[in-house]
PDB file of C-alpha atoms in Angstrom:
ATOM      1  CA  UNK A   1     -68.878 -63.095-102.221  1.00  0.00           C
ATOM      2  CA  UNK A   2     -71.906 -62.901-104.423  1.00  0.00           C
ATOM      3  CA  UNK A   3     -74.464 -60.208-104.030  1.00  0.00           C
ATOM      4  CA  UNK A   4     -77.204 -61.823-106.249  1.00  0.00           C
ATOM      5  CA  UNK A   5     -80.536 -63.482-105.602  1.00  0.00           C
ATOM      6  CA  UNK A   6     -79.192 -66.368-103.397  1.00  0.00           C
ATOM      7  CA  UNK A   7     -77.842 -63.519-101.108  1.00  0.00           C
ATOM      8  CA  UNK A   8     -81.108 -61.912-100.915  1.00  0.00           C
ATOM      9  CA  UNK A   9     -82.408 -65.414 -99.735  1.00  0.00           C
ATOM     10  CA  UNK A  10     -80.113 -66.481 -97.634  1.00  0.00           C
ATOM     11  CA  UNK A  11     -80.985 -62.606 -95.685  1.00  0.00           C
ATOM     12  CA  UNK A  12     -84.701 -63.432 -96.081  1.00  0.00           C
ATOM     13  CA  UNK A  13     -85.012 -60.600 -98.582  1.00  0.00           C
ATOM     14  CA  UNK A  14     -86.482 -62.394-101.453  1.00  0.00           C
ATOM     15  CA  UNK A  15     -89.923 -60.775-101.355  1.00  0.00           C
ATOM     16  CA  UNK A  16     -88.106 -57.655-101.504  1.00  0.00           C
ATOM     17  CA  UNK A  17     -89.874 -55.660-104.804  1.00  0.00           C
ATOM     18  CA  UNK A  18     -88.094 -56.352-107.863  1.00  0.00           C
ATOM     19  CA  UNK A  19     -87.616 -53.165-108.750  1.00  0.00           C
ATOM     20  CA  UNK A  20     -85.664 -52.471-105.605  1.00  0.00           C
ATOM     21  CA  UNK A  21     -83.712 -55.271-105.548  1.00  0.00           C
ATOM     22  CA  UNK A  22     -80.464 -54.689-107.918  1.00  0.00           C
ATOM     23  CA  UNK A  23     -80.686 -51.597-106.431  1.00  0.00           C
ATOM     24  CA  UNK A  24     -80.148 -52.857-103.220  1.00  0.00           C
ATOM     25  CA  UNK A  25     -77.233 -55.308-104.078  1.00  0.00           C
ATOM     26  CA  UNK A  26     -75.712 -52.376-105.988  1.00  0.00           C
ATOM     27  CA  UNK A  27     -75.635 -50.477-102.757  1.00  0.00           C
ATOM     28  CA  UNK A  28     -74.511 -53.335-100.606  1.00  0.00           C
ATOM     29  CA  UNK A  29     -71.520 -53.869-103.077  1.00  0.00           C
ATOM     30  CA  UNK A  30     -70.480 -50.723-102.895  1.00  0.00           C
ATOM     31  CA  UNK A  31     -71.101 -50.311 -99.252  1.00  0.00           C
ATOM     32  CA  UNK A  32     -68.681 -53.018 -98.801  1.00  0.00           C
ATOM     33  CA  UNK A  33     -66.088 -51.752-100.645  1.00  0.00           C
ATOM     34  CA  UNK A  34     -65.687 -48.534 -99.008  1.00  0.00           C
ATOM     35  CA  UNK A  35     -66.094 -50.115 -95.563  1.00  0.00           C
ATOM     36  CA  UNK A  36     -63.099 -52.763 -96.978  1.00  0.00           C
ATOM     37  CA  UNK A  37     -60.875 -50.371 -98.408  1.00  0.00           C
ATOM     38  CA  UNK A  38     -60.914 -48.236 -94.960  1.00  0.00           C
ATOM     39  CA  UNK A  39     -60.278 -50.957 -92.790  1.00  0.00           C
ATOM     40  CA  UNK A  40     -57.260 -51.964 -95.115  1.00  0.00           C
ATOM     41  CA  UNK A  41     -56.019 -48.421 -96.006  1.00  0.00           C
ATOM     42  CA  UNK A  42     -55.488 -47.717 -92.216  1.00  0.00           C
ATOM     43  CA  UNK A  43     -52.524 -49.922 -91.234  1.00  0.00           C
ATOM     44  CA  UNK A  44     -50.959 -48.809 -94.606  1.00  0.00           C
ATOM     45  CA  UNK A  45     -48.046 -46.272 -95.078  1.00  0.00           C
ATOM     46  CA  UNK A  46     -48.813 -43.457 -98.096  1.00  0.00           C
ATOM     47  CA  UNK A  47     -45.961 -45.249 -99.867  1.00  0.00           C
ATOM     48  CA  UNK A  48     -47.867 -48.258 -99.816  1.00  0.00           C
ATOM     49  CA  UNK A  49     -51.398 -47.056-100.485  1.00  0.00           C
ATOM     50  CA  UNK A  50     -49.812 -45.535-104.031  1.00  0.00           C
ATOM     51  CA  UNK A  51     -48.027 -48.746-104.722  1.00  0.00           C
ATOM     52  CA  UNK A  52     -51.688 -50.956-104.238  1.00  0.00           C
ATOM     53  CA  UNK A  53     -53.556 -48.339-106.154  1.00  0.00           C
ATOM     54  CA  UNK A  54     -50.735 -48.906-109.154  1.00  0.00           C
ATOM     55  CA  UNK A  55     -52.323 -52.823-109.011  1.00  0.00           C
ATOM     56  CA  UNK A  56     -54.196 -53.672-111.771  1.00  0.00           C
ATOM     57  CA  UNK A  57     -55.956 -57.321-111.179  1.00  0.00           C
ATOM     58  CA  UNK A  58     -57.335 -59.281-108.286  1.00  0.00           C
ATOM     59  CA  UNK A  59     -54.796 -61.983-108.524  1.00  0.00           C
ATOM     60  CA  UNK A  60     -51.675 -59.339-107.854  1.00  0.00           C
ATOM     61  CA  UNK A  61     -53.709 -57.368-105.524  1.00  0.00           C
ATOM     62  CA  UNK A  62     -54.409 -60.512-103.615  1.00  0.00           C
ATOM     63  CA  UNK A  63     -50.840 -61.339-103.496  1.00  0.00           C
ATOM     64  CA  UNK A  64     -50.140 -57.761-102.841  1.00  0.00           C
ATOM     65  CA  UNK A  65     -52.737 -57.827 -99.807  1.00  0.00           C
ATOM     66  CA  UNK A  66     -50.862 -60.983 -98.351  1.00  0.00           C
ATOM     67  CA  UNK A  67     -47.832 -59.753 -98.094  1.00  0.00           C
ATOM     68  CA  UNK A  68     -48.885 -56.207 -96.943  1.00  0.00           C
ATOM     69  CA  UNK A  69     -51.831 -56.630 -95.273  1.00  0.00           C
ATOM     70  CA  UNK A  70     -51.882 -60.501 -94.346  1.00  0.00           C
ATOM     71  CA  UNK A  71     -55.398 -59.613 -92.227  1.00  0.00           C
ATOM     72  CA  UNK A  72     -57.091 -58.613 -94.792  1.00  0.00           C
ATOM     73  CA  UNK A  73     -59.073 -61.947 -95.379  1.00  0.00           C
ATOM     74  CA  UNK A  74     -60.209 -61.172 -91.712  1.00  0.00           C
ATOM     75  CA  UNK A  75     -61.190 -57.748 -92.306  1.00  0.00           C
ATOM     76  CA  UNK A  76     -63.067 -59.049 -95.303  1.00  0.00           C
ATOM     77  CA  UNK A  77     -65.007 -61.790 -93.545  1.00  0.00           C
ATOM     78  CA  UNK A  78     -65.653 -59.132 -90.694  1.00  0.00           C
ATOM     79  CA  UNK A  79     -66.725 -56.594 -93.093  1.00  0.00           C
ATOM     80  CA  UNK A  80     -69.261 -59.069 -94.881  1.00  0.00           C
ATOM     81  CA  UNK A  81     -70.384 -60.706 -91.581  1.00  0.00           C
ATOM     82  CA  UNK A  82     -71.516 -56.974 -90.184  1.00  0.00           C
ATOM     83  CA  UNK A  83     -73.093 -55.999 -93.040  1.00  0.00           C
ATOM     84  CA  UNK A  84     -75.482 -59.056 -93.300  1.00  0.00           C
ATOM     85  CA  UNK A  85     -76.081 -58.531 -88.914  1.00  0.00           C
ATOM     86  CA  UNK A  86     -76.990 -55.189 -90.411  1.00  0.00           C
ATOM     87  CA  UNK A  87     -79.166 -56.710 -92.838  1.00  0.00           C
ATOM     88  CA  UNK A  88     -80.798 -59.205 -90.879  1.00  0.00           C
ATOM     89  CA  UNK A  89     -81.651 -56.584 -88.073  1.00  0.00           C
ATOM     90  CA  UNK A  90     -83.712 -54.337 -90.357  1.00  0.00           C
ATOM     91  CA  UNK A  91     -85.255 -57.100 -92.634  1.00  0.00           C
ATOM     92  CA  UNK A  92     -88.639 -55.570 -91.721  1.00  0.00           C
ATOM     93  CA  UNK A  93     -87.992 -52.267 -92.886  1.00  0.00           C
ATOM     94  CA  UNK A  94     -85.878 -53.201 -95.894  1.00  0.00           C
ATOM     95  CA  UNK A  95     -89.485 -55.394 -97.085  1.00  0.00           C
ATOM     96  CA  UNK A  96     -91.493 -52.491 -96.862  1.00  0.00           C
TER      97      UNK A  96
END
């Protein structure tokens, strides 16, 4: 997914000040990825977690993921779909 000015549309954000808004897709980006990497890392063994971190690319970590972890598309979508309820609910106080 992109986190660019379409996103901030599509949330209703785009009279959020311009100064705050990279900012603000900066943090939801990286927000994301923690929440992500949680959810995945905790139906992984140790063993595993050292062989994914090894993975350099998106196309082997993908296949990687599939194999290993073949809800992680799920956990993704879940992940993203929380985040923008999040969003949405405080769209007041993310304006101001």
């Amino acid at each position: 997914m992109n986190f660019d000015e379409n996103f901030l549309q599509e949330m209703g954000l785009s009279a959020m000040p311009a100064d705050k808004k990279q900012e603000f897709l900066n943090y939801i980006q990286e927000e994301l990825e923690v929440r992500i990497g949680e959810r995945i890392s905790k139906g992984l063994t140790e063993e595993q977690l050292q062989e994914f971190d090894s993975i350099i690319g998106t196309d082997e970590a993908a296949k990687w993921l599939e194999k290993n972890r073949p809800d992680y598309r799920e956990i993704v979508n879940r992940s993203i779909q929380e985040m923008k309820d999040a969003i949405a609910k405080n769209r007041t106080k993310l304006l101001n």
